[in-house]
XYZ file of C-alpha atoms in Angstrom:
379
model
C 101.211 109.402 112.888
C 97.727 109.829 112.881
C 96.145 108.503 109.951
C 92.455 108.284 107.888
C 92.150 105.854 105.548
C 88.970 106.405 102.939
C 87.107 103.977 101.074
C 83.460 103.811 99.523
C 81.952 100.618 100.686
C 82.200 98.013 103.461
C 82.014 94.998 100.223
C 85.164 92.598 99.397
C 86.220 94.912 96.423
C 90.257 94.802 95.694
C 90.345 98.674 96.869
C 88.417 97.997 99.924
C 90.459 94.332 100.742
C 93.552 96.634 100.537
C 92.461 99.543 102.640
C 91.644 97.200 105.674
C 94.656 95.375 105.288
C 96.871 98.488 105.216
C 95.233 99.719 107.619
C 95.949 97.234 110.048
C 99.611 96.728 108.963
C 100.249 100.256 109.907
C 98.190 100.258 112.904
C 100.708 96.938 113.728
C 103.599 99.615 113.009
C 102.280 101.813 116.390
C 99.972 104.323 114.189
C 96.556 105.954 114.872
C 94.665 104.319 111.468
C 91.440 105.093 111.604
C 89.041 103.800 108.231
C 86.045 105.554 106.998
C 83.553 104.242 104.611
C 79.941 104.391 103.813
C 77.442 101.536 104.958
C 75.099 100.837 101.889
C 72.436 99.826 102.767
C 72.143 98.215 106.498
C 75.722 97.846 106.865
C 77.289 98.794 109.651
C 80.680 96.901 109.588
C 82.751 95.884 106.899
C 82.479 92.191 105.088
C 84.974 91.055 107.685
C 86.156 91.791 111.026
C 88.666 94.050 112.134
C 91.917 94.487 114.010
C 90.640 96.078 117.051
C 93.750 98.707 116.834
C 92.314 99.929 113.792
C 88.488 102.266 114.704
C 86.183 102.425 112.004
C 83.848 104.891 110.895
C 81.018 103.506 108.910
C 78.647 106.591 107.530
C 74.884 105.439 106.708
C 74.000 105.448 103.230
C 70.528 104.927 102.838
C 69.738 103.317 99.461
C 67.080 105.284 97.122
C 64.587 103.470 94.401
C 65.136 104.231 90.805
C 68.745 106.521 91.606
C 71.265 106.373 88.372
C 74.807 105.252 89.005
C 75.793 109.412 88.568
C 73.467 110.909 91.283
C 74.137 107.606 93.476
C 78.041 109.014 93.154
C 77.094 112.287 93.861
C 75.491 111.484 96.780
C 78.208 109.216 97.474
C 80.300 111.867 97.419
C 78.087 114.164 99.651
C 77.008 112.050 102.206
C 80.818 111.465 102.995
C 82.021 114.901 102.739
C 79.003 115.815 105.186
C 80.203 113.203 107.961
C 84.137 113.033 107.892
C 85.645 114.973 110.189
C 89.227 112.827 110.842
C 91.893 114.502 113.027
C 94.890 113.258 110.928
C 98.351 113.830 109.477
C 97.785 111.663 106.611
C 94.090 111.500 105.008
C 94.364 108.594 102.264
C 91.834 108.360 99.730
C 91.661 104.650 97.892
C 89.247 105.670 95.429
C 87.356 108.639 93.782
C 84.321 109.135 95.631
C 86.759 109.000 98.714
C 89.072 111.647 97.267
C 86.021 113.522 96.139
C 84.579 113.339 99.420
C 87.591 114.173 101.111
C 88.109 117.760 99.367
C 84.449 118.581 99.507
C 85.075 118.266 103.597
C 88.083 120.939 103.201
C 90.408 118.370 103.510
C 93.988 117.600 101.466
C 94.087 113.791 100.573
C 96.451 111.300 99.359
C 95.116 109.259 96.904
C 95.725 105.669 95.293
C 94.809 105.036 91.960
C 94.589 101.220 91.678
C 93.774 101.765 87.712
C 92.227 103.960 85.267
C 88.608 104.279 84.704
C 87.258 104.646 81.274
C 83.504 106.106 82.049
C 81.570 107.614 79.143
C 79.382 109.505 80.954
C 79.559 113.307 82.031
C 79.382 113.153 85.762
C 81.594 110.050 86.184
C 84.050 111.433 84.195
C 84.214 114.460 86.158
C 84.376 112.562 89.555
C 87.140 110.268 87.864
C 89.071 113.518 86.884
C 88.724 115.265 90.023
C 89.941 112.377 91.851
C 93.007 112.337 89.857
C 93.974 116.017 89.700
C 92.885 117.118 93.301
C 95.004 115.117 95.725
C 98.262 116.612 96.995
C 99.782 113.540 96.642
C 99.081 110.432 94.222
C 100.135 106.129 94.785
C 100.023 103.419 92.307
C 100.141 99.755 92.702
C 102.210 98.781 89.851
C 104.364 100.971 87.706
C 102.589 100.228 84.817
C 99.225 102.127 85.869
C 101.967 105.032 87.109
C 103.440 105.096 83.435
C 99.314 105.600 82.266
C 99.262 108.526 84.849
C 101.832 109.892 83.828
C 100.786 110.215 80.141
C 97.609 111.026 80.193
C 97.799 112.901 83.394
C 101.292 114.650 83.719
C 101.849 113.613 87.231
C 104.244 111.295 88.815
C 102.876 108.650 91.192
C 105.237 106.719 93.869
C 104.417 103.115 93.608
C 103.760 100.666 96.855
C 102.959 97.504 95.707
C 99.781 95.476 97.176
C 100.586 93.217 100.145
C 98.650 89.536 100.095
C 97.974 87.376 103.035
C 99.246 84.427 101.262
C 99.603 82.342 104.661
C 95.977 82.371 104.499
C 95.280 80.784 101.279
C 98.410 78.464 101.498
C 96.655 77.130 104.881
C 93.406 76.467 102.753
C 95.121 74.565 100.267
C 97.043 72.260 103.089
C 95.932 69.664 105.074
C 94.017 72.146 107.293
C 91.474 72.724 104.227
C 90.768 69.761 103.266
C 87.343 69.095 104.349
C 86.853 73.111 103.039
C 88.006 71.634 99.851
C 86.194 68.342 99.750
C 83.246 70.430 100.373
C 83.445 72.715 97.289
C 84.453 69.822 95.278
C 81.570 68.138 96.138
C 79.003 71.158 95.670
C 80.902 71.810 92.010
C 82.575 69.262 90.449
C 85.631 70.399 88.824
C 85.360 74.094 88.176
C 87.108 77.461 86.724
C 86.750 79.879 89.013
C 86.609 83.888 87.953
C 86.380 86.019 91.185
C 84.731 89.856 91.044
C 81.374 88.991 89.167
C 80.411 89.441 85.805
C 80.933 93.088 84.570
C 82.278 94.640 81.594
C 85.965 95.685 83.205
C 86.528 91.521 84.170
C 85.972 90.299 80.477
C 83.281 88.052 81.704
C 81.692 87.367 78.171
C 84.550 86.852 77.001
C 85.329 84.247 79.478
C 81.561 82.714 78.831
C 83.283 82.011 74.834
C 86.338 80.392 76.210
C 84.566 78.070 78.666
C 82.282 77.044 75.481
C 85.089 76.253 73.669
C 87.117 74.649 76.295
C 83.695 72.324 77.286
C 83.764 71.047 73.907
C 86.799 69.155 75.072
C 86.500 68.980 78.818
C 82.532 68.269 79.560
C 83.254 67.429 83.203
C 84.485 71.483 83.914
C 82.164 74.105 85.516
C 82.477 77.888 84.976
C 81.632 79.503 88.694
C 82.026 83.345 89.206
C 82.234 84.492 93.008
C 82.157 87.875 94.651
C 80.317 91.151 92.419
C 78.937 93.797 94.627
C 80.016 96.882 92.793
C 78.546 100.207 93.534
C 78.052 100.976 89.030
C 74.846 99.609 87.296
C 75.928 97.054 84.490
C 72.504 95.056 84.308
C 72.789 95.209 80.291
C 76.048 93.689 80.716
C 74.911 90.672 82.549
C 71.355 90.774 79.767
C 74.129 90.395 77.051
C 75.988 87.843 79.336
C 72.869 85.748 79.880
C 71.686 86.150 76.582
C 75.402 84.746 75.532
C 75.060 81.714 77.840
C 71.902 80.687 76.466
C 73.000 80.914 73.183
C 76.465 78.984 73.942
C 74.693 76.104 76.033
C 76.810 77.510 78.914
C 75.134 77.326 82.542
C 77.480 79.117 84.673
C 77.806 78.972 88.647
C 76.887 82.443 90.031
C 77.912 82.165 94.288
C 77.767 85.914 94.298
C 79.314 87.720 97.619
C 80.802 85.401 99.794
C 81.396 85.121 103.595
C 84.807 86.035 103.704
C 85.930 82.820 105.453
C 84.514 81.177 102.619
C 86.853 82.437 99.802
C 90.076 81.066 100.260
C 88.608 77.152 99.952
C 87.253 78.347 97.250
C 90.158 79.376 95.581
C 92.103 75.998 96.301
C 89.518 74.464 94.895
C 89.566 75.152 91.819
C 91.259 73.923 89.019
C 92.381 76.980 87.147
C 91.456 80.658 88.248
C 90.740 82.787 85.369
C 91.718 86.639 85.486
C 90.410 88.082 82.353
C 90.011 91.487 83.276
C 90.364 94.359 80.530
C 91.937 96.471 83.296
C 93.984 96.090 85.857
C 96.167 97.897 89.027
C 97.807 95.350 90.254
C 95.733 91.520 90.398
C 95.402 90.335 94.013
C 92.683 87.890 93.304
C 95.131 86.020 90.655
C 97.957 86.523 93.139
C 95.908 84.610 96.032
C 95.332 81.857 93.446
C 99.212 81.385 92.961
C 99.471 81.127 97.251
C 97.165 78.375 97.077
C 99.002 76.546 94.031
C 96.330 77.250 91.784
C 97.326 77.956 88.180
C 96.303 81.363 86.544
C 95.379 82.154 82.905
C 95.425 85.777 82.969
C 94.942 88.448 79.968
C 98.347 88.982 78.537
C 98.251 93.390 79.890
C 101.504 95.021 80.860
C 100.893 95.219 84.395
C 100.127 91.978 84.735
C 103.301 91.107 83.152
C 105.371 93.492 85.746
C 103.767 91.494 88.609
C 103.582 88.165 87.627
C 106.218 87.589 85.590
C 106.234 84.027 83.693
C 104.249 82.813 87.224
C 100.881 82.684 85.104
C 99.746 81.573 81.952
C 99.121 84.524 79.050
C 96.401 84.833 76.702
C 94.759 87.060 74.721
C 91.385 86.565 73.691
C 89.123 84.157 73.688
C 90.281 81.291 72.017
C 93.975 81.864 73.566
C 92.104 82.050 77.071
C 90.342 78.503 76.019
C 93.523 77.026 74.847
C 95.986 78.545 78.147
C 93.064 76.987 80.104
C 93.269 73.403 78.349
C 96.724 73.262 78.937
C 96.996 74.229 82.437
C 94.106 72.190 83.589
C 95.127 69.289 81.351
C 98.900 69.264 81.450
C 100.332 70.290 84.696
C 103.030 72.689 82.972
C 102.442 75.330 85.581
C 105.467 74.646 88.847
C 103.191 75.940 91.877
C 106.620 76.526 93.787
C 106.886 79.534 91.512
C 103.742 81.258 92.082
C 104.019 80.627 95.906
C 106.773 82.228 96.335
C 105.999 84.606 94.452
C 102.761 85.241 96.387
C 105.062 85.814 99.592
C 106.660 88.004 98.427
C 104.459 90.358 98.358
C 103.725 91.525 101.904
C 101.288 94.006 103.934
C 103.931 94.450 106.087
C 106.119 95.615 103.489
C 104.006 97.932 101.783
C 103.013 99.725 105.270
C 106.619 100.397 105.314
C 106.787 102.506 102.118
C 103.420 103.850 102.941
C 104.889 105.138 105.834
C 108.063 106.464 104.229
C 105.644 108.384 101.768
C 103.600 109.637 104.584
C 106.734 111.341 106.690
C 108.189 112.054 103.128
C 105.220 114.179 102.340
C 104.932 115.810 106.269
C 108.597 116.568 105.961
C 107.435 118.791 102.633
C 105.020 120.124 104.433
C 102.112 118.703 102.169
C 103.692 120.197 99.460
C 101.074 119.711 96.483
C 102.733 117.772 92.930
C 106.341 117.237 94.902
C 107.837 114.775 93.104
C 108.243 111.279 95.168
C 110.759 108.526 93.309
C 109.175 105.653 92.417
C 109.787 102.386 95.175
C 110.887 98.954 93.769
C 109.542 95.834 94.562
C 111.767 93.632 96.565
């Protein structure tokens, strides 16, 4: 099959880490993948290399002083529609500017919808809506955003778990990454790590209250947040985080984007990754953490329940997060084993399989817009 895979930056968000990764799985599988994205900026390759089987399209996006998050999606959306021209089978969108895009260019689109937004304004609503109701053909990552889309939306999603490259963050918590280790160690101390910046969706302030109250008893920790280029404005979110900070005595450890090679040390570094987020599709940061055999307070939310099971420590707000954080760091309760395995479990290679079951599924229909696809288990 020939097939276009869409996403709206070349930055280490979860949608964009999965579209290169599929990509390449079903490129490994004998198909014509070829990714599009936009290059903010002076980008003109994604935040890591890749597999040479897989071409890339990056579209120039030239960035404009003073734009608003709404006519910088617009645009988004324009700028795309104006340059893709793919020669497919299978056109995937993995987010709503993509899918936007993609039927502005007069083309039908797949889409995955890793979660639900919740925007408040008119425009992003409208590109959120769109996103959801114009594809011929929707995905979700865990059943439990499908059951959301279903409710609100009426539709019936198929859902293809993520894959993780849990070899990868295994071999950084081996012998192999030790002096990776020893150097982040010695740069930070002990630390919590949150990955995905500090933004309203990841529960960052409330992660700032936790730490306070989990200093109180363990003065040697660090709070360090890694990663945050998002393409939506939330500068008075980070005001009201910095204003928080100050107020708590908290000095936090902002790293920013990383160089990809950079993250998984980073992750087996740490003492306890902390995955706070309000929402959710699936959790492939916290499921990295497990590969590496680092424990994982998470935000007790039904899909992170359906993935992780009893591998990672529940809380629910602030003073649970704290406490789950205390005992994790402090006690040792958490069996690694578990969240390994479970980690490995979860393969690219697997979920280019049901991708491409859902692709010939969907050819053999003829496109057929709102056919209903079962749902795929896990195995």
């Amino acid at each position: 099959m020939k097939i276009a895979q869409i996403t709206y930056s070349t930055k280490p968000r979860g949608g964009v880490v999965h579209t290169l990764a599929l990509a390449e799985a079903l490129a490994a599988r004998g198909h014509d993948v070829e990714v599009w994205t936009l290059g903010r900026g002076d980008d003109t390759a994604f935040f890591r290399a890749v597999d040479p089987a897989v071409r890339v399209r990056v579209v120039p996006f030239e960035p404009r002083e003073g734009e608003d998050v709404g006519d910088r999606i617009e645009r988004s959306i324009a700028v795309m529609a104006r340059s893709f021209s793919a020669d497919a089978d299978i056109v995937h969108a993995q987010d709503c500017i993509s899918a936007n895009a993609v039927e502005a260019a007069g083309a039908a689109c797949v889409r995955t919808i890793h979660h639900l937004d919740a925007f408040t304004t008119p425009r992003l609503i409208e590109c959120h809506e769109l996103a959801i109701h114009r594809p011929v053909a929707r995905i979700c990552v865990s059943r439990a955003v499908a059951a959301e889309v279903a409710t609100e939306y009426g539709y019936t999603p198929t859902v293809i778990p993520n894959g993780v490259d849990a070899e990868r963050f295994e071999a950084a918590a081996g012998p192999a990454g030790d002096s990776e280790r020893s150097r982040w160690r010695a740069e930070l101390g002990d630390y919590v790590l949150a990955l995905g910046g500090i933004e309203p969706r990841k529960g960052s302030i409330d992660l700032l209250e936790a730490f306070a109250m989990l200093r109180a008893r363990r003065r040697e920790l660090r709070l360090v947040f890694g990663g945050g280029e998002t393409l939506f404005d939330y500068r008075s979110y980070r005001e009201a985080f910095d204003r928080r900070a100050e107020q708590l005595g908290v000095v936090p450890t902002i790293l920013g984007t990383l160089p990809d090679g950079d993250v998984p040390s980073l992750v087996a570094a740490a003492r306890a990754l902390a995955f706070v987020s309000t929402k959710e599709g699936f959790g492939l940061a916290a499921m990295e953490a497990l590969a590496a055999g680092v424990p994982v307070v998470a935000r007790d939310l039904p899909v992170v329940r359906e993935v992780f099971g009893e591998a990672v420590t529940y809380a629910t707000d602030a003073r649970g997060i704290a406490d789950a954080l205390g005992r994790v760091i402090g006690d040792g309760v958490v069996d690694p084993i578990a969240g390994v395995r479970l980690a490995r479990s979860y393969t690219w290679q697997m979920a280019a399989r049901a991708h491409e079951d859902f692709y010939r599924a969907l050819l053999g229909r003829g496109g057929e817009r709102d056919a209903a696809v079962p749902l795929l288990d896990h195995r």
